[in-house]
Tab-separated table of C-alpha atoms and ligand atoms in Angstrom:
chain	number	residue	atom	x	y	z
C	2	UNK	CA	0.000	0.000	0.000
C	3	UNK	CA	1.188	3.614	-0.393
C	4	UNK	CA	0.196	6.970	1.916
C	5	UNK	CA	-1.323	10.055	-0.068
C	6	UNK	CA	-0.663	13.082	2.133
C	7	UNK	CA	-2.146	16.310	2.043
C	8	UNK	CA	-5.271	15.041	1.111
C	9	UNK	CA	-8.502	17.391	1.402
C	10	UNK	CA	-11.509	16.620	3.074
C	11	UNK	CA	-14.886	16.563	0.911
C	12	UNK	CA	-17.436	17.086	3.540
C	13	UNK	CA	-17.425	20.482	5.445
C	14	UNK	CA	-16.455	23.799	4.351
C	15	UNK	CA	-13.420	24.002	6.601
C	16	UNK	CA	-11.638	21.727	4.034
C	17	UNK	CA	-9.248	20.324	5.645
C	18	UNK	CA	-6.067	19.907	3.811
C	19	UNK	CA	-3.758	17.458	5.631
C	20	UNK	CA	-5.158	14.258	5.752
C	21	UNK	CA	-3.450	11.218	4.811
C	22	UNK	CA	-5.136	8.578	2.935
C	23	UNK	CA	-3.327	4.925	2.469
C	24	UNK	CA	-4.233	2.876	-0.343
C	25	UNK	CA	-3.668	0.109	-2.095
C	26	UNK	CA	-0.812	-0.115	-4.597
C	27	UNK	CA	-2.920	-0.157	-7.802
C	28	UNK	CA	-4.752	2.680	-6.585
C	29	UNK	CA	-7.786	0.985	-6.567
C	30	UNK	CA	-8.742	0.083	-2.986
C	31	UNK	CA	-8.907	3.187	-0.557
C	32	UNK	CA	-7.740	1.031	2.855
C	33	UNK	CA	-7.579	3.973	5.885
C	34	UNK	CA	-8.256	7.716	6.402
C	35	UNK	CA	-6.013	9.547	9.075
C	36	UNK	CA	-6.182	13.141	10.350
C	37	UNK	CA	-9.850	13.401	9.395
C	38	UNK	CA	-12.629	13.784	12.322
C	39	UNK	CA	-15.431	10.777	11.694
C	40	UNK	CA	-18.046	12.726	9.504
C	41	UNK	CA	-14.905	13.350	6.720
C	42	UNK	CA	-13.224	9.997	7.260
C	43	UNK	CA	-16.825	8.638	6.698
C	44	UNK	CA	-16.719	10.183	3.229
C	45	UNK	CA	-13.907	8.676	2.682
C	46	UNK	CA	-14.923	4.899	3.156
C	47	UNK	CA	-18.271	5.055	2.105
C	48	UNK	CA	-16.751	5.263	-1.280
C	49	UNK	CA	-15.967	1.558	-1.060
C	50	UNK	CA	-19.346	0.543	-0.028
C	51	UNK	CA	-19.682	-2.922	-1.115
C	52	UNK	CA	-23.676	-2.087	-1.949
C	53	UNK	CA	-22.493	0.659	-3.410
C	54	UNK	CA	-24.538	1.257	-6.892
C	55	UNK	CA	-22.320	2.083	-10.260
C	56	UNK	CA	-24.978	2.313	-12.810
C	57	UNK	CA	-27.411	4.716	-13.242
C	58	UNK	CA	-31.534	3.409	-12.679
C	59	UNK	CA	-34.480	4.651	-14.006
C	60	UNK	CA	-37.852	4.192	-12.625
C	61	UNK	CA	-40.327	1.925	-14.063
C	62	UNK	CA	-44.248	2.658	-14.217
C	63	UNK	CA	-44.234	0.146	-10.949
C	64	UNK	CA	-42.167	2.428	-8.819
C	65	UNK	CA	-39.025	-0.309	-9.479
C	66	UNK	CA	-35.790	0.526	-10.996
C	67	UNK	CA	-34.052	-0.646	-14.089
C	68	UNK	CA	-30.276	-0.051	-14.602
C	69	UNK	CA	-29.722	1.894	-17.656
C	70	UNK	CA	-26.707	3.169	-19.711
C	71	UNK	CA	-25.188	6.630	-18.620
C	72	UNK	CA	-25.832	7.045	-22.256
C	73	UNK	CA	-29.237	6.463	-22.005
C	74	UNK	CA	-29.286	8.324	-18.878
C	75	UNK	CA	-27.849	11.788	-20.563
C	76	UNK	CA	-30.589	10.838	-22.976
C	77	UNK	CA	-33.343	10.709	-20.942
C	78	UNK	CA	-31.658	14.263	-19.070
C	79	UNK	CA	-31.380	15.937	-22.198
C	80	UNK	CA	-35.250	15.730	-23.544
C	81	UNK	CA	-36.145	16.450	-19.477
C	82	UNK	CA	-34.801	19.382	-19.845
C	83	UNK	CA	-35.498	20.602	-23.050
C	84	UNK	CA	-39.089	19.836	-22.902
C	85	UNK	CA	-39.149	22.172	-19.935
C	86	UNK	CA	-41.036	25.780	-19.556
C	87	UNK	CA	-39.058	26.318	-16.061
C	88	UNK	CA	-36.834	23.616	-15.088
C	89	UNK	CA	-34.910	24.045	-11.744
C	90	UNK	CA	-31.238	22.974	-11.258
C	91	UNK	CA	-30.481	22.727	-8.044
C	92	UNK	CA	-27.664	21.543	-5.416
C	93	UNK	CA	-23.700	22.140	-6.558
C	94	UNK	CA	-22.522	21.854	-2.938
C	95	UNK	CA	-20.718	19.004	-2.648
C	96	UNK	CA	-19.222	18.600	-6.349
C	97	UNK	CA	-16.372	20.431	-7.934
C	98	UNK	CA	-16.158	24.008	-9.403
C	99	UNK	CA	-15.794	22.199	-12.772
C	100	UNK	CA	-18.777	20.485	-12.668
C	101	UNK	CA	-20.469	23.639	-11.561
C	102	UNK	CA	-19.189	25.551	-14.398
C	103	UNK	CA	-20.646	23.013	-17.359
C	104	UNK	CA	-23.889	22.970	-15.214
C	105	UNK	CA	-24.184	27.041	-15.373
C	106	UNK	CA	-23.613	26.638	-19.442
C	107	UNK	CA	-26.588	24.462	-19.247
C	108	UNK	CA	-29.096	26.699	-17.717
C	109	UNK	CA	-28.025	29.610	-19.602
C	110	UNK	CA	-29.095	27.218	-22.473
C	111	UNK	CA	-32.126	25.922	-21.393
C	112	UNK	CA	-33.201	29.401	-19.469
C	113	UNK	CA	-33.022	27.373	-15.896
C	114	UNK	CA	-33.720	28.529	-12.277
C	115	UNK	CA	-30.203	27.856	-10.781
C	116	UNK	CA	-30.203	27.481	-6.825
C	117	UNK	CA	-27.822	25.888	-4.798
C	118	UNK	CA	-27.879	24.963	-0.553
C	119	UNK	CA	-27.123	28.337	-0.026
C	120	UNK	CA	-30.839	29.311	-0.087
C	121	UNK	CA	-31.878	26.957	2.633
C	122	UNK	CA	-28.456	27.737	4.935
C	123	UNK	CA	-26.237	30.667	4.448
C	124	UNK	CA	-28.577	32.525	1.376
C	125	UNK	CA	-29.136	35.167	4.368
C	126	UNK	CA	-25.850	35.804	4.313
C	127	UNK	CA	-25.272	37.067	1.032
C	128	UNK	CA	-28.012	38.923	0.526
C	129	UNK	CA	-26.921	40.705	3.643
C	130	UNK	CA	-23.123	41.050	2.368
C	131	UNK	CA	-24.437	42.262	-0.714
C	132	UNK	CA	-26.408	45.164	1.307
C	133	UNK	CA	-23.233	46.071	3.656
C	134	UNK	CA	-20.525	44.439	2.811
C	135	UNK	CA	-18.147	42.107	4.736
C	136	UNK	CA	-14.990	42.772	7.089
C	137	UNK	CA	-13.905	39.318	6.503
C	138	UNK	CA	-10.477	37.621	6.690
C	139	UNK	CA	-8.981	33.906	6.098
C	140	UNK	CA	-8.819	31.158	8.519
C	141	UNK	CA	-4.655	31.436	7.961
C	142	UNK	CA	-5.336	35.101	10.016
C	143	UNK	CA	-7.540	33.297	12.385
C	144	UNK	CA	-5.029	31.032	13.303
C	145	UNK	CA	-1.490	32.782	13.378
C	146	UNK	CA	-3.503	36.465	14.998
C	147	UNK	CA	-6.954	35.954	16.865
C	148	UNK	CA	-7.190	36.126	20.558
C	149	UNK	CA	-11.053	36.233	21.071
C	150	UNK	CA	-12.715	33.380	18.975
C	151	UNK	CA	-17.040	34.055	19.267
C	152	UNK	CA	-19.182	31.658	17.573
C	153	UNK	CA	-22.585	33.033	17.347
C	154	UNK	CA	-25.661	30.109	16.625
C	155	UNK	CA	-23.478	27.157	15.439
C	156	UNK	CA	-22.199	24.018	17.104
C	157	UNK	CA	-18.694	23.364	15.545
C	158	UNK	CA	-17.715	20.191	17.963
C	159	UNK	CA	-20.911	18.532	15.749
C	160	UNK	CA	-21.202	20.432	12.240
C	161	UNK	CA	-17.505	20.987	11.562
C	162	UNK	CA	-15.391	19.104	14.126
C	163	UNK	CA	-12.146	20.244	13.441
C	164	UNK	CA	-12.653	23.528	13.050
C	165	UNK	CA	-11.667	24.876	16.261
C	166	UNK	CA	-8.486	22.170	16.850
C	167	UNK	CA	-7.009	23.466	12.726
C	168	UNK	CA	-8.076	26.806	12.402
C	169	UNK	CA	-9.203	28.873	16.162
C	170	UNK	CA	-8.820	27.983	19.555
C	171	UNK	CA	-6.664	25.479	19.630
C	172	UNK	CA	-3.786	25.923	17.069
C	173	UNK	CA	-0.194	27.434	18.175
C	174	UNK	CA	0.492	30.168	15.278
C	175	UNK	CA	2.376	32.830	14.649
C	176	UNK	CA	1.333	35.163	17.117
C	177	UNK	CA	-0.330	33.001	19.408
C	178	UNK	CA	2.225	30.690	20.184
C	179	UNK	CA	0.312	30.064	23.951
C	180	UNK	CA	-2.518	27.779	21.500
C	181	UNK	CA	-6.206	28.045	23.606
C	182	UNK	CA	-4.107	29.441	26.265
C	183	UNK	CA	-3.935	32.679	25.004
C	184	UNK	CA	-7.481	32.778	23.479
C	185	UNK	CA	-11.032	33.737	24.606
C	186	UNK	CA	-14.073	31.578	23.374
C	187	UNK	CA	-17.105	33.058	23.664
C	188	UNK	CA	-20.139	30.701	22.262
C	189	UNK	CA	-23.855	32.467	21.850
C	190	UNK	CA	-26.147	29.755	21.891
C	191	UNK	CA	-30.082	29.014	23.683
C	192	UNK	CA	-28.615	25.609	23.689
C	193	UNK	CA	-26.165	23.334	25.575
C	194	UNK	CA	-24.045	22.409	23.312
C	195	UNK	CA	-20.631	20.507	23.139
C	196	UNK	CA	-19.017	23.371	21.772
C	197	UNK	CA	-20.893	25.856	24.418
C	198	UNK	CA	-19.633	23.738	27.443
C	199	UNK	CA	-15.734	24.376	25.950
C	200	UNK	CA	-16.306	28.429	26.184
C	201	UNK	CA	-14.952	30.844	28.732
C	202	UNK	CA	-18.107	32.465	27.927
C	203	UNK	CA	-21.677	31.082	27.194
C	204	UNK	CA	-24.392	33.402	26.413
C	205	UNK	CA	-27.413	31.327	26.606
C	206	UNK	CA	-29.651	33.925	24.079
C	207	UNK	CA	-33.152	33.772	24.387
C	208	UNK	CA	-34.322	31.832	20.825
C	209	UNK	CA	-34.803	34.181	18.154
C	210	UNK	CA	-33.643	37.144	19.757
C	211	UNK	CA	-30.134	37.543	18.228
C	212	UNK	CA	-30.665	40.556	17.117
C	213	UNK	CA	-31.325	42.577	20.146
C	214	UNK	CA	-28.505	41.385	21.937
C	215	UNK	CA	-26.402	42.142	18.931
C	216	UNK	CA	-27.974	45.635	19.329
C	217	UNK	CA	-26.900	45.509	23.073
C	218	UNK	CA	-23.364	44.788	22.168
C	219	UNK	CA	-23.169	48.195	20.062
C	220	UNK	CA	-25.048	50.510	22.388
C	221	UNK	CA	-22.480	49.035	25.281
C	222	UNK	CA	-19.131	49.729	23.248
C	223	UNK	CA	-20.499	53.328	23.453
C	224	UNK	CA	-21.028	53.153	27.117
C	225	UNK	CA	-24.504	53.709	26.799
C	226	UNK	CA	-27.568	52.507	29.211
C	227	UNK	CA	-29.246	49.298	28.684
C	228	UNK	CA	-31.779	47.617	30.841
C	229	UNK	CA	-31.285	44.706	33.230
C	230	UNK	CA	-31.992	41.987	30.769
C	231	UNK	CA	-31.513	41.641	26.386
C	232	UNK	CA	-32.906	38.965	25.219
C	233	UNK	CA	-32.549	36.749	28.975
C	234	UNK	CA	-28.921	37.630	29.600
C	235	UNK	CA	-27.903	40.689	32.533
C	236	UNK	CA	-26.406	43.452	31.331
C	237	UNK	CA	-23.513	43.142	33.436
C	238	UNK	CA	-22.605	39.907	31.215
C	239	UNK	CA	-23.187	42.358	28.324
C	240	UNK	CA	-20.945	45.092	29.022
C	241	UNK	CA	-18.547	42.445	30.236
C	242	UNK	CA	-18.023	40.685	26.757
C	243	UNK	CA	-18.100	43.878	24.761
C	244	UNK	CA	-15.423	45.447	27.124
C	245	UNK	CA	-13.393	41.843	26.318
C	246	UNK	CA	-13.939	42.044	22.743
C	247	UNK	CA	-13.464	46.139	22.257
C	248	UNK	CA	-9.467	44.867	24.427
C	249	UNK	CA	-8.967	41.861	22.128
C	250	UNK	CA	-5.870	42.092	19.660
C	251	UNK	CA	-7.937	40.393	17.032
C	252	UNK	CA	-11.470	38.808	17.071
C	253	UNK	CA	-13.370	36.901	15.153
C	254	UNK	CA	-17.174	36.029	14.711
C	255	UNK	CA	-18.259	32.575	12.529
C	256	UNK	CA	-21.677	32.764	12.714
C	257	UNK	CA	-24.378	29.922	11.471
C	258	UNK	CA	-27.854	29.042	10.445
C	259	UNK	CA	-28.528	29.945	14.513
C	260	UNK	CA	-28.904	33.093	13.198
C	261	UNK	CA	-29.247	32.666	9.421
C	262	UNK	CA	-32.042	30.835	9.372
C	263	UNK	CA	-34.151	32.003	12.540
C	264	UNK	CA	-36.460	35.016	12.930
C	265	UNK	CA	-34.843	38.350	11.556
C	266	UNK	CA	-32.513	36.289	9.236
C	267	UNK	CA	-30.411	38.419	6.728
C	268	UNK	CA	-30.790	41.144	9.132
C	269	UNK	CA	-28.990	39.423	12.076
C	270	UNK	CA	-26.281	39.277	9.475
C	271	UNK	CA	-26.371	42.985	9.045
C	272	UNK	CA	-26.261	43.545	12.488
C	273	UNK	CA	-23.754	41.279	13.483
C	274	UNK	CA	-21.664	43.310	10.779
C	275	UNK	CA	-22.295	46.481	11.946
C	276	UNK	CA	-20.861	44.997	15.211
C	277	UNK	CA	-18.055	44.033	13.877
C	278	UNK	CA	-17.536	47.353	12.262
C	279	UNK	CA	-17.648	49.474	15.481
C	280	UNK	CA	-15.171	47.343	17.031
C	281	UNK	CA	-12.901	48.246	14.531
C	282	UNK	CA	-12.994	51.908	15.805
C	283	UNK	CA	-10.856	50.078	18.740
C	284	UNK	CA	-9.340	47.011	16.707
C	285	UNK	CA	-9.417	44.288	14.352
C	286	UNK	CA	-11.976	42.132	14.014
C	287	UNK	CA	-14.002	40.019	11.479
C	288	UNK	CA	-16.677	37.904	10.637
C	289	UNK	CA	-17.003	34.985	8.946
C	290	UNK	CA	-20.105	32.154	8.014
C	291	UNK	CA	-19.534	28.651	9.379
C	292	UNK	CA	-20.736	27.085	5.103
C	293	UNK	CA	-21.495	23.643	6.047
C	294	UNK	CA	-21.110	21.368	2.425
C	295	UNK	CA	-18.037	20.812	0.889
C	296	UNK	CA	-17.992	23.070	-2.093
C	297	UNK	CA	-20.993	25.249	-1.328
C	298	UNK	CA	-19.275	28.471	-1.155
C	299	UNK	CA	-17.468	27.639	-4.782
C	300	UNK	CA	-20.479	27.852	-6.469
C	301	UNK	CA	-21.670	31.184	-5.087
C	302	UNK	CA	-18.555	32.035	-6.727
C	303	UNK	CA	-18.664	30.843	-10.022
C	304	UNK	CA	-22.062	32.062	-10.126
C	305	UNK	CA	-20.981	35.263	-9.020
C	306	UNK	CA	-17.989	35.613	-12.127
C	307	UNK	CA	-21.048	33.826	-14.521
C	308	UNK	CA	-24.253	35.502	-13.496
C	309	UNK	CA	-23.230	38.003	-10.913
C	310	UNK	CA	-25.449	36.189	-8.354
C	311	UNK	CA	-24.313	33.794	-5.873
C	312	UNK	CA	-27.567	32.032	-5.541
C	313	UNK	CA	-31.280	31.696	-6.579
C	314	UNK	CA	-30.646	32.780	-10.530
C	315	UNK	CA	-33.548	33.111	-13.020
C	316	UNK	CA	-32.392	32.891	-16.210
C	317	UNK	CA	-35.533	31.886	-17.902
C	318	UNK	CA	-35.224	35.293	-19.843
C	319	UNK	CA	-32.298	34.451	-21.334
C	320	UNK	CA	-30.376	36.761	-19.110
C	321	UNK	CA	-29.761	36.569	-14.974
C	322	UNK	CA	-32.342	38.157	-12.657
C	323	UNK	CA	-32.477	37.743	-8.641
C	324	UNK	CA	-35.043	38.144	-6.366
C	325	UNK	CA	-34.589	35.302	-3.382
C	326	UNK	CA	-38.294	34.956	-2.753
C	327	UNK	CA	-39.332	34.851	-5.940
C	328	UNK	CA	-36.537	33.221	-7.648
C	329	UNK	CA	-35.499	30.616	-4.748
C	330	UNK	CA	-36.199	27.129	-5.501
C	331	UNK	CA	-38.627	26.089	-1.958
C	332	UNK	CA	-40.957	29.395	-2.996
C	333	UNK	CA	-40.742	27.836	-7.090
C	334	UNK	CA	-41.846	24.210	-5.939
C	335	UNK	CA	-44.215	25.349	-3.569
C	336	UNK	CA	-45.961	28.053	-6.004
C	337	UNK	CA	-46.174	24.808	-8.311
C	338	UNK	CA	-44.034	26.961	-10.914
C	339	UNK	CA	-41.536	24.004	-12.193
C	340	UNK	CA	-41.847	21.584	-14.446
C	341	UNK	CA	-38.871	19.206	-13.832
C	342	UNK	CA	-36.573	19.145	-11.665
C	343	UNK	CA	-32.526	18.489	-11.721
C	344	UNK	CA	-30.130	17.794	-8.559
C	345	UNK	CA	-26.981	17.457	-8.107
C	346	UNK	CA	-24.417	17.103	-5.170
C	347	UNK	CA	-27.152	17.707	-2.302
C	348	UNK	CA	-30.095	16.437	-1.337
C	349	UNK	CA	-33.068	18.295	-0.938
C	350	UNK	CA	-35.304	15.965	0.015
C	351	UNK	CA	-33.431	15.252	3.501
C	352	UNK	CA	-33.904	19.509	3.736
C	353	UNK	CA	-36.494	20.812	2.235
C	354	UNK	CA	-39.700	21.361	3.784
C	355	UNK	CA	-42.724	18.604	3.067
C	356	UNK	CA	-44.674	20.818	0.711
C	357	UNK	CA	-41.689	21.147	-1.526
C	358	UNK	CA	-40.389	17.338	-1.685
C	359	UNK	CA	-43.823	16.500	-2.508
C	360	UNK	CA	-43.797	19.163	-5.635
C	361	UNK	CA	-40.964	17.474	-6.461
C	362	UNK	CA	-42.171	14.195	-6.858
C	363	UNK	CA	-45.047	15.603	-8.941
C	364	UNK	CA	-42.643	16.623	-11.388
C	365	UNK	CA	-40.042	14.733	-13.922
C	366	UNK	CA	-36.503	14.482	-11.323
C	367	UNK	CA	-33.241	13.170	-12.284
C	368	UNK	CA	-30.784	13.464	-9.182
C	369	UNK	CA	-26.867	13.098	-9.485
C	370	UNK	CA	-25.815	11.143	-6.602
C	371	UNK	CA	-23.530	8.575	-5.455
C	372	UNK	CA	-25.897	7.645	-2.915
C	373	UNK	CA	-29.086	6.704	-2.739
C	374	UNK	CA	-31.304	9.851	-0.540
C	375	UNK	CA	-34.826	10.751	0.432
C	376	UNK	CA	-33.565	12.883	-3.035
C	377	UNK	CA	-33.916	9.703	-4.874
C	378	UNK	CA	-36.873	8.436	-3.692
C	379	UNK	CA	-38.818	10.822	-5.450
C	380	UNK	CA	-36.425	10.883	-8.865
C	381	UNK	CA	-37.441	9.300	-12.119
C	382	UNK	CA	-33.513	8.500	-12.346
C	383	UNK	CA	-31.172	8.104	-10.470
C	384	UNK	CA	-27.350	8.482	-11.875
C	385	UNK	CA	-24.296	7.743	-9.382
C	386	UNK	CA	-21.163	8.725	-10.182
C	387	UNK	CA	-17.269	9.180	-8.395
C	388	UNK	CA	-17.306	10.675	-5.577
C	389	UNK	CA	-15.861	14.420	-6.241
C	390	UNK	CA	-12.655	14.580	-3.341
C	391	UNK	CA	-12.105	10.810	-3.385
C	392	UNK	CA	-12.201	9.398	-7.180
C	393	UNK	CA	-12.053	12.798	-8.789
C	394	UNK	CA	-9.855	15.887	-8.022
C	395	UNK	CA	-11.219	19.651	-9.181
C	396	UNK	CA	-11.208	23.074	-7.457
C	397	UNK	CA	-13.111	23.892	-4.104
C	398	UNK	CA	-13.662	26.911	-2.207
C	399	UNK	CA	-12.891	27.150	1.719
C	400	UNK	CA	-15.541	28.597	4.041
C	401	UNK	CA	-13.070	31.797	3.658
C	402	UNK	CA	-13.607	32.109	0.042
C	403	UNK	CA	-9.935	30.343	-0.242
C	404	UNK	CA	-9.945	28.371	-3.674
C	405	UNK	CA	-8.360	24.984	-3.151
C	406	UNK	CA	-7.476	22.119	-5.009
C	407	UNK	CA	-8.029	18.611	-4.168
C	408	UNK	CA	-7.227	15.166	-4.430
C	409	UNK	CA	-7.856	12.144	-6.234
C	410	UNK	CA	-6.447	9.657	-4.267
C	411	UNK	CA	-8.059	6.057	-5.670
C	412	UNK	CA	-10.456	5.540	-8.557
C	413	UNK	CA	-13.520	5.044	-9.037
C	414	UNK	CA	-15.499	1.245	-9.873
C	415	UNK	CA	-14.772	0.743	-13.525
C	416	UNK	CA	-17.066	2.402	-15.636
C	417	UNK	CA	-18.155	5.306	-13.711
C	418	UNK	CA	-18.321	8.592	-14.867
C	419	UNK	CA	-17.892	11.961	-12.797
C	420	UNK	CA	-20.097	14.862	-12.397
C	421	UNK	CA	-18.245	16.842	-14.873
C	422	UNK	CA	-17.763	13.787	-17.302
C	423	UNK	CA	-22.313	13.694	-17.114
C	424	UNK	CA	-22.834	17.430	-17.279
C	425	UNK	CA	-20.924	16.881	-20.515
C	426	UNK	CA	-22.888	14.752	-22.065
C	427	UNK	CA	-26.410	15.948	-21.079
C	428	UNK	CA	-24.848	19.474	-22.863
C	429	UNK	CA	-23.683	18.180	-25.492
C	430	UNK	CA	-27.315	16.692	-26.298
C	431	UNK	CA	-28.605	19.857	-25.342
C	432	UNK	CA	-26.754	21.271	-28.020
C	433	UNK	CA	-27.801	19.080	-30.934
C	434	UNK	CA	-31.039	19.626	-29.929
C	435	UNK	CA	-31.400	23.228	-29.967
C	436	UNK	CA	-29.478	23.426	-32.801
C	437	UNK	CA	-26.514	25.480	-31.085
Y	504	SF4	FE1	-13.567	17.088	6.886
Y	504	SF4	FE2	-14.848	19.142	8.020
Y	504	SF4	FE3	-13.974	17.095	9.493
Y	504	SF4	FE4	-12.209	18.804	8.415
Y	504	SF4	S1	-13.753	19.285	9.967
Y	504	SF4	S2	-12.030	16.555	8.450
Y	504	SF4	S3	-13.227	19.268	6.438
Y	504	SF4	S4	-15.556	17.020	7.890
């Protein structure tokens, strides 16, 4: 067997990029995963599922598969979507920027509603960057500068377990050789969480009422009067932490769908950057979102060079238009607006809401997988390919907008195509038939 080092990690947005991955010495059997926490290493060796499935299947009448060609497959993908008024492509999280790029050529072809995870995770985010901007830094700063680490409505010992131990508290870096020692870790969470019970400081917020304790924070770095309680926590605690962050030599805020996704949404986002702003009238800070999938934050950025949209893009009019709300994919299934849907790298039926996975099944659904999902349950077929990270290299973006590229490190059962390698077909199809 041989070692592949400095392997990245395919499942979280922290993208780890020292693992170590032995395999076999034909490069065909993937035999141990070290340096990875279990969700990534899990990735890893779920790729040599013995059950695993290597051809695509398409439904019969009966609700049973059949296994059918990938030809047959890009076929049947092709007419889908070019028998289509408004058909939705959705997903691009966990698959390469590659892949991502053929799959925007397609919907500018076809006129698709392109949406990734984004809109049911960090889409708040955005939308708020786009309206103020973002004092944001890399997790390379994080590590070798911050002192006070806050993680506002996110569990990191669960949703991205090594983020704390690579990138915050823990590491030794340049200036901040002491490791934890010489950091603060402030958690703001209702909940008890793992990562709340490592904190110097645990603000247990009220649910929902982010906002007004962000508020709090900027009318107490001006010294100002607040009452006895914001949202359940004493102002004492209050002017304490904003005293500690307003003294820190650098500070940092990853926030997450805590406060993305719960009542105020985009606009906890533009607080929490306004807070970050007036502390650096006294010094550095920044903020950053905790993006959960793999690749999730590439394709708000080749989006963003294609359509000048990270997310929710309407390009039924042969040009890109946004409106989140009108444009997002949940709001199109559950208006009844689509008339087929395609996913790829994500699975929407695991996180969508009822209403919409139920659309979904209404309507003509091919999912790109290599696993089978509450996604394919309700597809008409059902294509697995390599896993992107493991049997397929390609360019992914870090949480901190840092483009990296990965690894192949052992292939993929013969005959299996990649993401890229199907989007290619089904275009090229979509090309002879429109004549272009
Ligand atoms: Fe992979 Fe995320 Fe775990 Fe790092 S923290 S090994 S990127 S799952």
């Amino acid at each position: 067997s041989k070692i592949i080092t400095d392997v990245v990690c395919p499942f979280c947005g922290t993208l780890c990029d020292d693992l170590e991955v032995t395999v076999s010495d034909d490069g065909k059997k993937l035999i141990d995963v070290s340096n990875a926490c279990a969700i990534g290493a899990m990735k890893f060796l779920h790729s040599q599922a013995e059950d695993r499935l290597t051809k695509p299947r398409m439904r019969n009448e009966d609700g049973s598969w059949r296994d059918v060609s990938y030809e047959e497959a890009a076929d049947f993908t092709a007419n889908m979507l070019a028998n289509s008024k408004k058909p939705l492509m959705y997903g691009w999280s966990s698959t390469n920027c590659e892949a991502q790029s053929v799959g925007s050529t397609i919907g500018e072809l076809i006129g698709a509603q392109m949406d990734n995870t984004a809109t049911v995770c960090h889409g708040t985010t955005l939308i708020a960057v786009q309206d103020v901007g973002v004092p944001s830094c890399t997790l390379g700063e994080v590590k070798n500068r911050a002192d006070m680490i806050i993680y506002w409505g996110g569990n990191p010992a669960h949703a991205h377990p090594r983020h704390m131990s690579r990138y915050s508290m823990y590491p030794r870096g340049f200036f901040t050789a002491k490791g934890h020692r010489g950091r603060t870790l402030v958690v703001v969470d209702p909940r008890d969480t793992d990562s709340a019970s490592l904190a110097d400081i645990h603000l247990k917020v009220e649910q929902g009422r982010d906002y007004e304790l962000l508020s709090a924070l900027r009318v107490a770095f001006r010294g100002e009067v607040l009452p006895d309680f914001v949202a359940g926590i004493p102002k004492e605690k209050i002017y304490e932490v904003a005293e500690k962050m307003k003294v820190a030599r650098f500070g940092v805020i990853f926030f997450g769908m805590g406060v993305t996704q719960t009542l105020s949404k985009n606009h906890n986002i533009d607080i929490a950057i306004q807070v970050t702003r007036d502390l650096n009238e006294y010094t550095k800070f920044c903020i950053m979102p905790m993006r959960g999938h793999y690749n999730v934050t590439g394709s708000g950025e080749v989006w963003g060079w294609q359509f000048g949209f990270p997310f929710c893009v309407d390009l039924s009019r042969g040009f890109a238009r946004y409106n989140p709300g009108e444009s997002s994919s949940n709001d199109l299934l559950v208006r009844g607006e689509l008339d087929s849907a395609f996913i790829i790298g994500s699975d929407p039926g695991a996180h969508f809401p009822f209403g919409s996975v139920k659309k979904m099944n209404e309507i003509p659904c091919v999912c790109v997988d290599p696993h089978i999902t509450p996604t394919t349950v309700v597809a008409d077929l059902h294509v697995p390919v390599a896993f992107v990270g493991v049997e397929v290299g390609g360019c992914a973006y870090r949480m901190d907008s840092v483009p990296i590229e990965t690894k192949k490190v052992v292939d993929a059962p013969e005959g299996m195509i990649t993401d890229e390698e199907f989007l290619k077909m089904v275009l090229e199809r979509l090309q002879k038939i429109k004549g272009v």
